[in-house]
């Protein structure tokens, strides 16, 4: 129900189609996993699944002003290495005449509940794209427009299957300065394809239950971007996870990304442990399905892509996105 | 005096040569302006001058471990658009065999007083470079080494005059994810030249007193990087400021940088107001001294260089640094 206050009509985002969700029916409209995941996946994964990484809303309006009003799930608006604009902020992009998405403004949250008027760019945008927070959840989100202007939500094209990415803190978006600069968000914008972000900070540990959750989704293909979280776990979990996912979705391609190192000291120990297993699985018949994507050169040679030796700053995110775009394009062409 | 605790010797950084300071004698060793600036410059400028933007310490040690212990001036460790790693963090860089500075680790502050052991890179570094916080001050800073290892401080070469930069929040480093990715820090590292950062967030407003402060420094040349803070003030202050600085330092080059826009909608209104004054001053005889440096193309065409339409993320910082390196090189060659 839209609510009118001070000539602004507030549209409840829960009633709009939220893109980037793997499951339509969720406990909160801003959750990334369905209710049955609670108690099935590890508690840490469930908690992180309530962060809105990758979720976004696309709409049209002719309004010259766009407002947002939010109630965030957690009072911790930022992390020591990631500002509130990225952890808890909303990013507005506009689609220009050439079909390119361009950044307009961030909600710059200073409080768990707040309001922001996006400063517009003085040009007409065909569509708007509103990214939800990377490392916080929402209990309420509303988009406010002057009452004479309509909000026309644009749902995802259901005929296009999403790419499903399972991964780490970096996958989830740490430490992008705002939601739009997370690498998979950049790649999805540039490729104009749906991506489901199942990055779970520090918790991309390949429990067998996660393979079952992933297999519930009718993916275009799967990207397993989680090696960084697999220190000491590769031997035990990597093969059973891939086998289970493959058994449940035998026709789906599975892409494993290489573990990164900001110094380009590759392969890392984790990659060195995983690669023989990938090769074994390929040798045993998964050659048409399973591929390994190296990251050599991805982060450049200047060592400036990280904040704390692990998590990417926006430079790292942009360089990763460039590699992702090329890589995803290749698999999109195959599917 | 060095203090030994748990086999670590703690070296008080106040007793080490701190680089990037325009004035040796300051109220706190981590201030950017001298005591006489208090009450002379606007209060806001004085407050910001206690932030350590651009200050750094260079030293040698053969220790495989480097610790830091800090007490920050302000309890607010972060800003909504800038993480604690940048606002209040310490960045450690190492100089590699080719003479290039490479990022090692950030102190990742979680408290106003704290301690961190930098994780080293598993290689020997000829020198270390420790950046102080961009948007916080320090009341105490110590570097801890295992007692068998020496700390050899490296002072600035006094025969090389520093480039003095006067500017805005962006000059001061907003919103770099950490001190090492502020544009003038990147440029100084790449060029291996001393730069004095007199960026004062929102307060680079060309009061005549600031011209007098700048003129106290025997600069290689001056960079006035403050137009973004001059909305509505250009007509009143720009010409008197430049004339005063030139009168006090008639032999010094003054470089004015163009006001930026993340959409490349240039010139901005501020630039449009300033440029005729620059041209007038050049026409009246400052042609050998005064130059204007355009920023066309500096931020690229993707609009991804800002967090909030104004302040640069690390992508913006890196792109600005690339332009700065080229620009500063030109003036370095002349002086």
XYZ file of C-alpha atoms in Angstrom:
670
model
C 0.000 0.000 0.000
C 1.328 3.391 -0.927
C 1.245 6.017 1.821
C 1.074 9.772 1.128
C 3.067 12.108 3.415
C 3.936 15.726 2.585
C 2.960 15.159 -1.038
C 5.343 12.216 -1.270
C 3.846 8.822 -2.003
C 5.787 6.110 -0.206
C 5.875 2.783 -2.051
C 6.678 -0.256 0.092
C 9.550 -2.021 -1.653
C 8.327 -5.345 -0.235
C 5.479 -5.104 -2.746
C 7.833 -4.514 -5.674
C 9.676 -7.275 -7.517
C 13.060 -7.635 -5.843
C 15.719 -8.851 -8.221
C 18.730 -10.967 -7.341
C 16.723 -13.291 -5.073
C 17.063 -17.014 -5.603
C 13.852 -17.785 -3.734
C 10.656 -15.750 -4.067
C 9.153 -16.799 -0.744
C 11.351 -15.720 2.129
C 10.801 -14.930 5.807
C 11.617 -11.283 5.198
C 11.257 -9.988 1.640
C 14.935 -8.983 1.856
C 16.356 -12.420 2.772
C 18.554 -14.370 0.389
C 17.646 -17.885 1.595
C 14.185 -19.430 2.075
C 12.706 -20.125 5.551
C 13.541 -23.833 5.376
C 17.261 -22.932 5.309
C 16.983 -21.889 8.979
C 18.332 -24.830 10.981
C 19.396 -26.601 7.776
C 22.374 -24.440 6.804
C 24.922 -23.391 9.478
C 23.669 -20.567 11.710
C 26.371 -18.233 10.407
C 25.219 -18.735 6.836
C 21.602 -18.118 7.816
C 22.529 -14.888 9.608
C 24.479 -13.659 6.593
C 21.691 -14.684 4.224
C 19.665 -11.887 5.785
C 22.162 -9.356 4.371
C 20.880 -8.002 1.076
C 24.024 -8.477 -1.063
C 23.083 -8.492 -4.726
C 19.408 -7.652 -4.165
C 18.097 -4.758 -6.215
C 14.969 -3.135 -7.569
C 14.522 -1.825 -11.096
C 11.819 0.698 -11.878
C 10.773 3.551 -14.092
C 9.524 6.940 -13.074
C 9.395 10.390 -14.577
C 9.819 11.963 -11.161
C 12.679 14.466 -10.913
C 13.117 13.466 -7.243
C 13.473 10.024 -5.671
C 13.432 9.510 -1.913
C 14.135 6.394 0.155
C 13.214 5.546 3.731
C 14.766 2.525 5.445
C 14.858 0.466 8.606
C 17.992 -1.636 8.770
C 18.177 -5.041 10.441
C 21.349 -4.395 12.434
C 22.418 -1.254 14.310
C 26.066 -1.746 13.280
C 26.053 0.363 10.144
C 29.674 -0.162 9.147
C 32.684 -2.423 9.597
C 36.179 -1.213 10.449
C 37.281 -1.758 6.847
C 34.004 -0.972 5.067
C 31.998 2.245 5.338
C 28.281 2.530 6.099
C 27.700 3.505 2.456
C 28.694 -0.053 1.477
C 27.598 -2.074 4.512
C 24.184 -0.441 4.967
C 23.736 2.000 2.093
C 21.418 2.038 -0.896
C 22.907 2.875 -4.286
C 20.860 4.449 -7.070
C 21.897 3.985 -10.693
C 20.214 5.286 -13.834
C 20.203 3.800 -17.325
C 21.350 6.298 -19.917
C 20.370 6.666 -23.556
C 22.996 4.129 -24.606
C 21.644 1.510 -22.201
C 24.560 1.919 -19.768
C 23.962 2.048 -16.033
C 25.468 5.111 -14.365
C 25.870 5.839 -10.637
C 23.618 8.589 -9.306
C 23.924 8.672 -5.512
C 24.195 6.658 -2.300
C 21.784 6.943 0.640
C 24.720 7.720 2.999
C 23.091 6.148 6.081
C 23.822 7.745 9.425
C 21.211 5.821 11.409
C 19.488 2.435 11.509
C 16.258 4.119 10.419
C 16.561 7.026 8.060
C 15.564 8.838 4.924
C 17.449 10.246 1.951
C 16.606 12.226 -1.131
C 18.829 11.106 -3.964
C 20.361 14.021 -5.757
C 19.540 13.499 -9.378
C 21.871 13.980 -12.276
C 20.001 16.620 -14.177
C 19.231 14.251 -16.993
C 16.408 11.870 -17.767
C 17.035 8.242 -16.999
C 15.098 5.525 -18.791
C 15.239 3.196 -15.796
C 16.494 3.256 -12.233
C 18.328 0.524 -10.365
C 18.325 0.606 -6.563
C 20.865 -1.654 -4.853
C 20.149 -2.847 -1.324
C 22.862 -3.007 1.393
C 25.740 -5.475 1.030
C 26.300 -6.305 4.705
C 23.080 -5.406 6.459
C 19.480 -6.516 6.158
C 16.329 -4.441 5.897
C 13.165 -4.702 7.929
C 11.477 -1.988 5.887
C 12.251 -0.108 2.697
C 10.145 2.478 0.921
C 10.642 4.536 -2.204
C 9.083 7.995 -2.094
C 7.962 9.977 -5.136
C 6.019 13.241 -5.444
C 2.368 12.206 -5.652
C 1.880 13.198 -9.285
C 4.554 10.707 -10.408
C 4.123 6.982 -10.918
C 6.547 4.250 -9.957
C 6.577 1.480 -12.562
C 8.403 -1.591 -11.250
C 10.235 -3.756 -13.766
C 10.369 -7.445 -12.915
C 13.111 -9.763 -14.058
C 12.621 -11.564 -17.346
C 11.655 -15.011 -16.038
C 12.817 -16.664 -19.252
C 16.441 -15.782 -18.506
C 17.981 -18.131 -15.964
C 20.220 -16.506 -13.373
C 23.893 -17.177 -12.834
C 24.194 -18.452 -9.258
C 27.362 -17.480 -7.402
C 28.323 -19.104 -4.111
C 31.183 -17.536 -2.237
C 32.964 -15.572 0.437
C 33.070 -12.116 1.992
C 34.588 -10.780 -1.217
C 31.760 -12.330 -3.226
C 29.298 -10.722 -0.806
C 31.005 -7.402 -1.499
C 33.722 -6.765 1.088
C 34.957 -4.119 1.021
C 33.199 -2.168 -1.728
C 32.618 1.460 -0.783
C 28.993 1.089 -1.886
C 26.740 -1.715 -3.214
C 27.222 -0.797 -6.865
C 30.972 -1.377 -6.794
C 30.847 -4.995 -5.593
C 32.455 -7.012 -8.389
C 29.468 -9.228 -9.204
C 27.183 -6.164 -9.223
C 29.475 -4.413 -11.702
C 29.605 -7.537 -13.873
C 25.816 -8.025 -13.804
C 25.302 -4.399 -14.835
C 27.779 -4.574 -17.674
C 26.473 -7.895 -18.977
C 22.832 -7.127 -18.242
C 22.269 -10.630 -16.881
C 20.669 -11.780 -13.620
C 23.119 -12.949 -10.959
C 22.133 -14.450 -7.608
C 24.776 -13.476 -5.034
C 25.163 -16.187 -2.410
C 28.339 -14.791 -0.900
C 28.479 -15.477 2.844
C 31.275 -13.654 4.615
C 33.802 -16.116 6.036
C 31.213 -18.855 5.665
C 31.537 -20.106 2.095
C 32.692 -23.425 3.495
C 30.961 -25.942 1.217
C 28.751 -27.716 3.713
C 26.795 -30.382 1.821
C 23.566 -28.574 2.764
C 24.693 -25.611 0.699
C 25.059 -27.837 -2.357
C 21.450 -28.852 -1.797
C 20.306 -25.252 -1.441
C 22.141 -24.238 -4.619
C 20.633 -27.173 -6.495
C 17.145 -25.870 -5.712
C 17.840 -23.015 -8.109
C 17.456 -23.464 -11.843
C 20.739 -21.723 -12.603
C 22.127 -20.768 -15.974
C 25.341 -22.069 -14.434
C 26.988 -22.105 -11.021
C 30.083 -20.169 -9.990
C 31.862 -21.532 -6.918
C 33.805 -18.473 -5.785
C 34.494 -19.703 -2.273
C 38.006 -21.168 -2.151
C 39.294 -18.355 0.088
C 37.037 -19.686 2.871
C 38.209 -23.287 2.434
C 41.553 -23.238 4.282
C 41.930 -26.698 5.815
C 38.569 -27.837 4.428
C 39.315 -28.583 0.780
C 40.235 -32.262 1.254
C 37.138 -32.992 3.298
C 34.464 -30.955 1.569
C 35.322 -29.896 -1.967
C 34.746 -33.185 -3.780
C 31.545 -34.221 -1.952
C 30.088 -30.734 -2.507
C 30.779 -30.694 -6.236
C 29.580 -34.294 -6.644
C 26.331 -33.588 -4.801
C 25.608 -30.437 -6.771
C 26.384 -32.280 -10.006
C 24.209 -35.228 -9.029
C 21.261 -32.965 -8.261
C 21.800 -30.775 -11.344
C 23.652 -33.022 -13.804
C 23.115 -30.699 -16.767
C 24.439 -27.540 -15.108
C 27.884 -26.144 -15.661
C 29.980 -25.593 -12.523
C 32.746 -22.985 -12.663
C 35.355 -22.952 -9.887
C 37.276 -19.678 -9.488
C 40.880 -19.623 -8.342
C 41.741 -18.343 -4.862
C 43.246 -14.850 -5.160
C 46.336 -13.232 -3.681
C 46.900 -9.477 -3.840
C 50.612 -10.055 -4.442
C 49.911 -12.503 -7.264
C 51.692 -15.220 -5.343
C 49.754 -17.973 -7.062
C 48.666 -20.659 -6.708
C 47.751 -20.266 -3.047
C 47.868 -23.301 -0.774
C 44.099 -23.573 -1.049
C 44.187 -23.588 -4.840
C 47.014 -26.116 -4.744
C 44.782 -28.387 -2.675
C 41.685 -27.904 -4.838
C 43.155 -28.142 -8.318
C 44.057 -31.866 -8.207
C 40.486 -32.591 -7.110
C 39.068 -30.522 -9.964
C 41.322 -32.378 -12.388
C 40.353 -35.736 -10.911
C 36.647 -34.940 -11.293
C 37.239 -33.803 -14.864
C 39.183 -36.993 -15.547
C 36.324 -39.035 -14.128
C 33.801 -37.636 -16.572
C 32.873 -34.094 -15.499
C 34.919 -32.536 -18.306
C 31.865 -31.124 -20.074
C 30.535 -29.565 -16.902
C 33.319 -28.555 -14.546
C 35.883 -25.857 -15.282
C 38.502 -24.010 -13.290
C 39.012 -20.292 -13.894
C 42.484 -18.957 -13.077
C 42.880 -15.430 -11.704
C 46.463 -14.800 -12.788
C 46.963 -11.106 -13.444
C 43.435 -10.243 -12.301
C 44.510 -7.895 -9.520
C 47.331 -6.229 -11.458
C 50.862 -5.786 -10.197
C 50.629 -2.734 -7.918
C 49.380 -4.511 -4.759
C 46.851 -1.673 -4.231
C 43.678 -3.748 -4.567
C 43.129 -4.713 -0.939
C 42.408 -2.971 2.356
C 43.706 -5.593 4.767
C 45.614 -8.088 2.580
C 42.371 -9.971 1.867
C 39.322 -7.839 1.185
C 39.142 -5.845 -2.021
C 38.858 -2.087 -2.148
C 37.040 -0.611 -5.157
C 40.187 -0.909 -7.261
C 40.227 -4.659 -6.622
C 36.499 -4.891 -7.267
C 36.779 -3.106 -10.617
C 39.717 -5.254 -11.736
C 37.936 -8.433 -10.661
C 34.791 -7.302 -12.487
C 36.748 -6.858 -15.707
C 37.916 -10.485 -15.517
C 34.455 -11.676 -14.464
C 32.782 -9.989 -17.424
C 35.063 -11.777 -19.860
C 34.753 -15.072 -18.020
C 30.975 -14.986 -17.575
C 30.488 -13.967 -21.214
C 32.227 -17.152 -22.281
C 29.863 -19.346 -20.259
C 26.804 -17.290 -21.163
C 27.606 -17.969 -24.815
C 27.600 -21.711 -24.053
C 24.242 -21.785 -22.256
C 62.697 6.688 25.131
C 62.170 3.118 24.042
C 60.153 0.935 26.410
C 60.545 -2.878 26.594
C 57.393 -4.961 27.155
C 57.134 -8.718 26.504
C 60.390 -8.625 24.559
C 59.018 -5.899 22.297
C 60.806 -2.564 22.320
C 58.328 0.269 21.831
C 59.752 3.276 19.993
C 57.873 6.535 20.499
C 57.149 7.859 17.009
C 57.237 11.413 18.366
C 61.002 10.984 18.624
C 61.324 9.833 15.014
C 61.467 12.179 12.032
C 57.900 12.572 10.797
C 57.732 13.262 7.095
C 55.096 15.293 5.304
C 55.082 18.045 7.949
C 55.435 21.619 6.788
C 56.466 22.849 10.228
C 58.858 20.978 12.521
C 57.676 22.591 15.752
C 54.041 21.819 16.389
C 51.823 21.608 19.467
C 51.444 17.871 19.004
C 54.095 16.095 16.941
C 51.262 14.910 14.691
C 49.810 18.352 13.837
C 50.026 19.803 10.349
C 50.054 23.498 11.312
C 52.276 25.305 13.835
C 50.951 26.583 17.213
C 50.681 30.172 15.961
C 48.030 29.047 13.454
C 45.600 28.571 16.371
C 43.424 31.686 16.399
C 45.009 32.905 13.150
C 43.423 30.449 10.708
C 39.687 29.650 10.959
C 38.854 27.262 13.804
C 37.694 24.607 11.350
C 41.038 24.656 9.580
C 42.897 24.402 12.881
C 40.793 21.415 13.964
C 41.427 19.650 10.668
C 45.133 20.485 10.802
C 45.325 18.077 13.717
C 44.373 15.220 11.362
C 47.502 13.472 10.148
C 46.786 13.437 6.384
C 50.016 12.975 4.466
C 52.200 12.448 7.543
C 54.386 9.362 7.446
C 57.465 7.756 8.916
C 60.168 5.970 6.950
C 62.491 3.529 8.652
C 64.608 0.450 8.248
C 64.590 -2.670 10.335
C 65.530 -6.295 9.875
C 62.744 -7.363 12.209
C 60.379 -9.970 10.754
C 57.564 -8.471 12.874
C 56.417 -4.863 13.222
C 53.858 -3.798 15.812
C 52.093 -0.464 16.310
C 50.312 0.952 19.338
C 48.184 4.083 19.009
C 46.036 6.584 20.853
C 43.805 8.500 18.483
C 42.714 12.090 19.022
C 39.026 11.551 18.293
C 36.767 8.667 19.342
C 34.910 8.775 16.002
C 36.980 6.231 14.121
C 35.118 6.387 10.818
C 32.793 8.502 8.698
C 29.633 7.223 7.040
C 31.390 7.172 3.666
C 34.932 6.333 4.817
C 35.976 3.314 6.878
C 38.080 3.370 10.046
C 40.976 1.906 8.041
C 41.168 5.218 6.136
C 39.953 7.721 8.734
C 41.976 6.378 11.675
C 44.146 3.576 10.327
C 47.890 3.246 9.851
C 49.147 1.821 6.561
C 52.454 -0.015 6.269
C 54.270 -0.152 2.933
C 57.585 -1.798 2.096
C 60.121 -0.841 -0.557
C 60.961 -3.767 -2.800
C 64.182 -4.601 -4.620
C 63.192 -2.407 -7.555
C 62.636 0.611 -5.310
C 58.828 0.399 -5.581
C 56.642 0.856 -2.530
C 54.221 -2.013 -1.959
C 51.287 -2.201 0.472
C 51.797 -4.591 3.381
C 48.922 -4.137 5.842
C 46.610 -1.684 7.613
C 46.263 -1.395 11.399
C 42.479 -1.994 11.111
C 41.585 0.108 14.176
C 38.629 -1.028 16.249
C 39.223 1.325 19.178
C 40.589 4.786 19.963
C 43.554 3.151 21.693
C 44.810 -0.082 20.256
C 47.604 -2.264 19.013
C 48.249 -4.203 15.828
C 50.883 -6.559 14.543
C 51.335 -5.998 10.835
C 51.317 -9.232 8.942
C 54.459 -9.189 6.893
C 54.789 -10.244 3.311
C 57.289 -13.032 3.673
C 59.940 -11.050 1.889
C 62.647 -8.642 2.970
C 61.895 -4.982 2.528
C 64.689 -2.447 2.240
C 62.631 0.283 3.892
C 59.248 0.673 5.522
C 56.798 3.535 5.150
C 54.146 4.009 7.830
C 51.270 6.342 6.926
C 49.390 8.077 9.724
C 45.568 8.472 9.714
C 43.913 10.679 7.090
C 40.999 12.009 9.152
C 42.019 11.570 12.758
C 44.868 12.837 14.893
C 47.175 10.938 17.217
C 48.029 11.685 20.814
C 50.498 8.806 20.952
C 52.066 6.437 18.458
C 54.649 3.750 19.059
C 56.347 1.228 16.822
C 57.179 -2.080 18.494
C 59.984 -4.415 17.435
C 61.392 -7.557 19.052
C 64.210 -6.350 21.311
C 67.020 -7.838 19.241
C 66.049 -5.704 16.229
C 66.942 -2.079 15.619
C 64.707 0.625 14.205
C 66.669 2.970 11.948
C 64.636 6.090 11.143
C 65.207 7.747 7.785
C 64.741 11.506 7.742
C 63.718 13.465 4.688
C 66.467 14.783 2.454
C 66.447 18.439 3.533
C 67.970 19.532 0.231
C 64.807 18.544 -1.641
C 62.075 21.143 -1.269
C 58.570 19.785 -0.779
C 55.610 20.306 -3.062
C 52.979 22.072 -0.951
C 49.362 21.194 -1.716
C 46.481 23.221 -0.315
C 43.030 21.782 -0.765
C 39.776 20.120 0.155
C 38.413 16.929 1.678
C 39.479 15.055 -1.438
C 42.999 16.463 -1.096
C 42.972 15.380 2.546
C 42.039 11.894 1.360
C 38.250 11.485 1.366
C 37.263 8.790 0.858
C 40.316 6.567 0.433
C 39.848 3.156 2.037
C 43.234 3.582 3.741
C 45.940 6.287 3.964
C 48.090 4.811 1.205
C 45.394 5.172 -1.448
C 44.857 8.928 -1.042
C 45.789 10.416 -4.427
C 48.624 12.656 -3.238
C 50.084 9.770 -1.213
C 50.066 7.536 -4.287
C 51.679 10.295 -6.361
C 54.370 11.020 -3.749
C 55.236 7.315 -3.575
C 55.454 6.924 -7.318
C 57.500 10.091 -7.810
C 59.543 9.654 -4.642
C 59.202 13.341 -3.804
C 58.143 15.055 -0.572
C 54.604 16.457 -0.590
C 53.059 18.493 2.226
C 49.318 17.745 2.331
C 47.372 20.788 3.510
C 43.967 19.426 2.559
C 41.296 20.655 4.987
C 37.951 18.944 4.550
C 35.303 21.433 3.414
C 37.576 24.238 4.559
C 39.916 24.927 1.649
C 38.311 28.334 1.332
C 41.283 30.593 0.577
C 41.231 32.852 3.612
C 44.108 35.310 3.256
C 45.648 33.868 6.431
C 46.103 30.569 4.635
C 48.112 32.295 1.915
C 50.361 33.605 4.668
C 50.710 30.170 6.244
C 51.553 28.594 2.886
C 54.119 31.307 2.189
C 55.988 30.346 5.355
C 56.989 27.142 3.611
C 59.894 27.050 1.195
C 57.977 25.020 -1.358
C 59.280 23.491 -4.562
C 55.987 24.816 -5.905
C 52.429 25.248 -4.672
C 49.389 23.308 -5.823
C 46.055 24.995 -5.110
C 43.693 22.027 -5.219
C 40.825 23.712 -3.425
C 38.321 24.959 -5.998
C 35.669 22.435 -4.912
C 35.414 24.294 -1.586
C 35.101 27.717 -3.238
C 31.421 27.735 -4.262
C 30.286 31.354 -3.960
C 33.725 32.477 -2.761
C 35.780 32.635 -5.947
C 35.017 36.265 -6.800
C 35.844 37.479 -3.311
C 38.846 35.389 -2.355
C 40.632 33.775 -5.274
C 42.505 36.782 -6.630
C 43.584 38.265 -3.269
C 44.797 34.842 -2.132
C 46.911 34.204 -5.221
C 48.257 37.777 -5.206
C 49.251 37.546 -1.541
C 50.954 34.184 -1.955
C 52.763 35.473 -5.037
C 53.805 38.662 -3.269
C 55.251 36.724 -0.338
C 56.877 34.074 -2.554
C 57.411 35.826 -5.907
C 59.722 33.122 -7.263
C 57.436 30.165 -6.563
C 55.267 28.496 -9.145
C 51.552 28.291 -8.328
C 49.515 25.535 -9.968
C 45.716 25.749 -9.834
C 43.869 22.463 -10.413
C 40.496 22.359 -12.119
C 37.378 21.555 -10.095
C 36.298 17.971 -10.846
C 32.969 16.405 -11.726
C 32.448 12.641 -11.668
C 30.252 12.899 -14.765
C 32.873 14.944 -16.614
C 30.425 17.800 -16.921
C 33.175 20.383 -17.182
C 33.867 23.148 -16.561
C 31.934 23.347 -13.302
C 30.444 26.674 -12.232
C 33.350 27.135 -9.834
C 35.926 26.585 -12.560
C 34.002 28.917 -14.829
C 34.282 31.602 -12.153
C 37.975 31.003 -11.447
C 39.364 30.627 -14.944
C 38.876 34.269 -16.042
C 40.701 35.363 -12.886
C 43.582 32.988 -13.592
C 43.768 34.328 -17.136
C 43.629 37.906 -15.920
C 46.501 37.296 -13.487
C 48.497 35.603 -16.231
C 47.779 38.540 -18.535
C 48.955 40.935 -15.854
C 52.380 39.348 -15.602
C 52.079 36.067 -13.678
C 52.489 33.988 -16.842
C 55.808 32.520 -15.751
C 54.446 31.535 -12.367
C 50.760 30.722 -12.508
C 49.271 27.798 -14.410
C 45.908 26.106 -14.573
C 45.752 22.319 -14.809
C 42.619 20.917 -16.458
C 41.164 17.607 -15.260
C 39.321 16.608 -18.416
C 39.203 12.833 -18.694
C 40.873 12.367 -15.305
C 38.022 10.392 -13.757
C 37.259 8.295 -16.835
C 33.828 7.825 -18.353
C 32.227 5.169 -16.144
C 31.019 7.457 -13.312
C 32.282 4.888 -10.768
C 34.907 7.070 -9.096
C 32.825 8.594 -6.303
C 30.938 7.399 -3.236
C 28.484 10.262 -2.840
C 28.801 12.291 -6.070
C 31.728 14.240 -4.586
C 34.256 12.219 -2.623
C 36.494 9.792 -4.458
C 36.566 6.083 -3.795
C 39.869 4.295 -4.414
C 39.114 4.086 -8.132
C 38.859 7.883 -8.265
C 41.989 8.244 -6.150
C 44.017 5.971 -8.430
C 42.828 7.748 -11.576
C 43.552 11.153 -10.056
C 46.998 9.957 -8.976
C 47.815 8.924 -12.531
C 47.066 12.463 -13.739
C 48.880 14.005 -10.762
C 52.034 12.005 -11.426
C 52.208 13.268 -14.989
C 51.351 16.826 -13.973
C 53.729 17.029 -11.010
C 56.552 15.519 -13.073
C 56.250 18.394 -15.497
C 56.657 21.008 -12.754
C 59.351 19.026 -10.957
C 61.371 19.120 -14.175
C 61.056 22.927 -14.181
C 62.207 23.464 -10.588
